[in-house]
Amino acid sequence: MTAATTTPTNRAFLLGLFAVAGATLMLEVLNTRLLSVVTWYHLSFFAVSMAMFGMAAGALWVYLRPRRFDFDSALDNLFLYSILFAAGTIVCHLVVIYTPLNIRDGWTLMGVARMALITVAVAVPFFFSGVVVTVALTQVKGDSGLIYGVDLVGAALGSVLCLLLLNALDITSATFATAAIALLGAGLFQFARRGAGTLPWIAVCAALLAGAFANHSSPQGFRVFHPKGNTISYERDMLEFWTIHGQVLVFPYLEAGPFFWGPGEGAPVIEGLRGQAMLIDGEAGTAVTEWDGDRSNLDWPRFDVTALPYHLRPGGDAAVIGVGGGRDILTALWADSASVTGIEINAAALQVLTGDRREFTQIANQEEVRFVHDEARSHLTRAEESYDVIQMSLIDTWAATGAGAFTLSENGLYTVEGWQVFLDHLNPGGLFSVSRWYSPEALSETNRLISLAAMSLLRRGVARPADHIALVSRLSVATLIVSPEPLAEVDIDTIESVAREYGFNILHLPRQQSTEPLIRDLLAATGERELLAAAEHEYLDFTPPTDSRPYFFNILKPAALFNASGELEDLGIVAGGNLLATYTLMLLCGLALAGVLLVIVAPLLIAGKPKMPSRAFYSGLLYFACIGAGFMFVQIPLMQRFSVYLGHPVYAVAVLLFSMILAAGAGSYLSDRINVNRESRWTWAVPAAIVALLLLIYLVSGPLIESTISQGLPVRCLIVVALVGLAAVPMGMCFPLGLRLFRNHSSECLPWMWGINGATGVLASVSAVAISMWAGINTSLLLAIACYALLALPTQLLRGQLD
């Protein structure tokens, strides 16, 4: 076969590359959502790491087999590996959804093996797409700038378009549709190599798309069968929704009486009252309760400890953050609230209440009720309304609580900056109510909730936070009441009366100090330093979360991982879940390291060191290690930071990938104008520009988020694209400049440079999650700045050897 060219007769090649590149990024973003459901939320970013690992391995495979991958066989290889990419996408997805991962009792050998299997399954399709992209960029003759541009535009659009796909289909059907797009790319490559033979592949692609929609419509189709170790059986009268915010399942009707979080004494069991369990992402549960719309039949909500703020402010204006199945809306209606605003980020939950179960719940038929589909903090920031009660009851998912929720959208609701927004939108005398899990026998997240409340009040100039706070519990749930003004004596009297009537346990009132030392010490603090000192614990983190470290649900410090004294055994399910999830993160780091050593480093060592001066070789390794690690130390923490800003991790992943891919591509294009042999200024100017722009992001991202979070989602996305893209342009210059510089020393070194860049990028992406969690997002950014600052050293050494 003759060498392929990008002539007008071979535009099919460019379209095929566009399709495969788009499918690759679509799969990467879809996998972040898949892993959030199948495993835990903090594993969603592991999909990014494994995508990079697979593509780096694919590129290395091409470079280490020059006889197999030559110019003459380029289109043949593109055709073959595109088919393998499509097939691997389907097969590996089925492996993930059929592999149960139940490790609640700890990591067994079988559990580790299954986690390793899922890790490999996530990475394998990207190996094949990595081969396709590498062959297209290096083995196809033609306009290299055009080829690279098509690849980048396809990838960037794929990272965004998958959001539309996931809103239309379930995760499995969306993955099948992604495979169909990859097959379309294979058909186009077939046309490019033969000038015919595309129709059969178009037919196969159409059949796969039809199968995807048929699968979505059938309750007996392929689904996520083992979310977080649970086994789910899908039934015909079951409702299922998929959005970018999660999977929502509504199970068949049950006569179970009303659902309570913390039922007080005398809580009724109402015979014949039907309800439906709503399950979010396989584990988070809430209830959809039957109601006939008659207020006289709505007396039972008052018995729940979460109803406490409505005992204090009946008849007022209420806002409920996190509507779910409508449980808290019913409580607000019981209290004759003048208006009830339900703010819900997940459109599927609102669809249940306003569509499929509208007549069953009657909530949407009430004149007082208004639903808002938005992220609560963002909505309230730009809203003009104020409220007598803002309620946030157990807003997370149980999975988030157990896993530490390293990447969850609700993290933005539990920060000092977030609580300033909520307190700002209270009427005079208004109350902010938050209910969380509580255990009297163990330290728990309720202790951190107190720390967060106290710091939020201190930041408002409150001298004695203890006078503004009430904390009441029942069974395993505690309700915190926070007011910008000191609680009135009549409010304290009412709380004591309600507690006596329903058997609630008062943990703190302004006239009654807590008997728990940690809660008492936290509320006794009259300054920020005093509060931080009171929050100190050897193994647990009770410091108030902020936007730069928004991990409310993770209360473990690194020292807890190495505790051998057994002190953590009695700390409760939340800390225990945190511990297990953190061990999981360490396991993933180990699996990533093992994969890098086996798939990238070992083949390079077998291939041998290239023939070139040792100083140049090791300078090259340092150069590509710096840009590999630096890039991911920018990408991962910014995904975490902008998850709060944009309202959900999937938005952050899609927008960050879109902006960084396009901007880095522009930087790569501009790098062609630099003559690495004749010019030397770039060796310090490019690293200096990157460091300066990353410092700008480090300094302005916090104030920028605070000042613009009230804007609509499209505006916030554009702000992220502009801010991130500005730094990504010079970052994109580094790789092509390094490759061109190294070709002057030895062409044999290119596999090493690709491999080391990919290896350090994979390890940095996994490490960045742990670093941000324990040391803050800004720490990861500082590490990125250090990597790019260090880049000047090997660059100067390599450039100096050419003179």
JSON list of C-alpha atoms in Angstrom, two decimals, residues 25-33 36 44-48 155-156 159-160 162-163 407 635-636 638-640 642-643 646 648-661 720:
[
{"chain": "A", "resi": 25, "resn": "LEU", "atom": "CA", "xyz": [-13.00, 11.89, 25.19]},
{"chain": "A", "resi": 26, "resn": "MET", "atom": "CA", "xyz": [-16.66, 10.91, 25.37]},
{"chain": "A", "resi": 27, "resn": "LEU", "atom": "CA", "xyz": [-15.66, 7.59, 26.91]},
{"chain": "A", "resi": 28, "resn": "GLU", "atom": "CA", "xyz": [-13.31, 9.29, 29.35]},
{"chain": "A", "resi": 29, "resn": "VAL", "atom": "CA", "xyz": [-16.03, 11.60, 30.68]},
{"chain": "A", "resi": 30, "resn": "LEU", "atom": "CA", "xyz": [-18.62, 8.79, 30.73]},
{"chain": "A", "resi": 31, "resn": "ASN", "atom": "CA", "xyz": [-16.22, 6.67, 32.77]},
{"chain": "A", "resi": 32, "resn": "THR", "atom": "CA", "xyz": [-16.01, 9.36, 35.44]},
{"chain": "A", "resi": 33, "resn": "ARG", "atom": "CA", "xyz": [-19.76, 8.97, 35.88]},
{"chain": "A", "resi": 36, "resn": "SER", "atom": "CA", "xyz": [-19.02, 7.22, 40.62]},
{"chain": "A", "resi": 44, "resn": "SER", "atom": "CA", "xyz": [-14.34, 9.33, 39.28]},
{"chain": "A", "resi": 45, "resn": "PHE", "atom": "CA", "xyz": [-11.08, 11.14, 38.61]},
{"chain": "A", "resi": 46, "resn": "PHE", "atom": "CA", "xyz": [-9.33, 7.78, 38.43]},
{"chain": "A", "resi": 47, "resn": "ALA", "atom": "CA", "xyz": [-11.01, 7.45, 35.03]},
{"chain": "A", "resi": 48, "resn": "VAL", "atom": "CA", "xyz": [-8.91, 10.41, 33.87]},
{"chain": "A", "resi": 155, "resn": "ALA", "atom": "CA", "xyz": [-11.50, 15.46, 21.33]},
{"chain": "A", "resi": 156, "resn": "ALA", "atom": "CA", "xyz": [-12.65, 18.83, 22.65]},
{"chain": "A", "resi": 159, "resn": "SER", "atom": "CA", "xyz": [-15.72, 16.02, 25.99]},
{"chain": "A", "resi": 160, "resn": "VAL", "atom": "CA", "xyz": [-18.72, 18.35, 25.85]},
{"chain": "A", "resi": 162, "resn": "CYS", "atom": "CA", "xyz": [-21.09, 13.41, 25.90]},
{"chain": "A", "resi": 163, "resn": "LEU", "atom": "CA", "xyz": [-23.05, 15.50, 28.43]},
{"chain": "A", "resi": 407, "resn": "THR", "atom": "CA", "xyz": [-15.04, 14.98, 44.29]},
{"chain": "A", "resi": 635, "resn": "GLN", "atom": "CA", "xyz": [-5.64, 19.57, 35.61]},
{"chain": "A", "resi": 636, "resn": "ILE", "atom": "CA", "xyz": [-6.79, 17.46, 38.58]},
{"chain": "A", "resi": 638, "resn": "LEU", "atom": "CA", "xyz": [-8.60, 22.61, 38.91]},
{"chain": "A", "resi": 639, "resn": "MET", "atom": "CA", "xyz": [-11.23, 19.95, 38.22]},
{"chain": "A", "resi": 640, "resn": "GLN", "atom": "CA", "xyz": [-11.71, 19.72, 41.96]},
{"chain": "A", "resi": 642, "resn": "PHE", "atom": "CA", "xyz": [-14.19, 24.16, 39.65]},
{"chain": "A", "resi": 643, "resn": "SER", "atom": "CA", "xyz": [-16.46, 21.27, 40.70]},
{"chain": "A", "resi": 646, "resn": "LEU", "atom": "CA", "xyz": [-19.69, 24.80, 38.23]},
{"chain": "A", "resi": 648, "resn": "HIS", "atom": "CA", "xyz": [-20.86, 19.19, 39.62]},
{"chain": "A", "resi": 649, "resn": "PRO", "atom": "CA", "xyz": [-17.66, 17.21, 38.91]},
{"chain": "A", "resi": 650, "resn": "VAL", "atom": "CA", "xyz": [-18.85, 16.10, 35.46]},
{"chain": "A", "resi": 651, "resn": "TYR", "atom": "CA", "xyz": [-19.23, 19.73, 34.39]},
{"chain": "A", "resi": 652, "resn": "ALA", "atom": "CA", "xyz": [-15.73, 20.44, 35.67]},
{"chain": "A", "resi": 653, "resn": "VAL", "atom": "CA", "xyz": [-14.23, 17.42, 33.89]},
{"chain": "A", "resi": 654, "resn": "ALA", "atom": "CA", "xyz": [-15.89, 18.26, 30.57]},
{"chain": "A", "resi": 655, "resn": "VAL", "atom": "CA", "xyz": [-15.13, 21.98, 30.63]},
{"chain": "A", "resi": 656, "resn": "LEU", "atom": "CA", "xyz": [-11.53, 21.51, 31.84]},
{"chain": "A", "resi": 657, "resn": "LEU", "atom": "CA", "xyz": [-10.79, 18.88, 29.22]},
{"chain": "A", "resi": 658, "resn": "PHE", "atom": "CA", "xyz": [-12.38, 21.00, 26.51]},
{"chain": "A", "resi": 659, "resn": "SER", "atom": "CA", "xyz": [-10.45, 24.15, 27.40]},
{"chain": "A", "resi": 660, "resn": "MET", "atom": "CA", "xyz": [-7.11, 22.50, 28.11]},
{"chain": "A", "resi": 661, "resn": "ILE", "atom": "CA", "xyz": [-7.18, 20.38, 24.95]},
{"chain": "A", "resi": 720, "resn": "VAL", "atom": "CA", "xyz": [-13.27, 28.68, 33.39]}
]
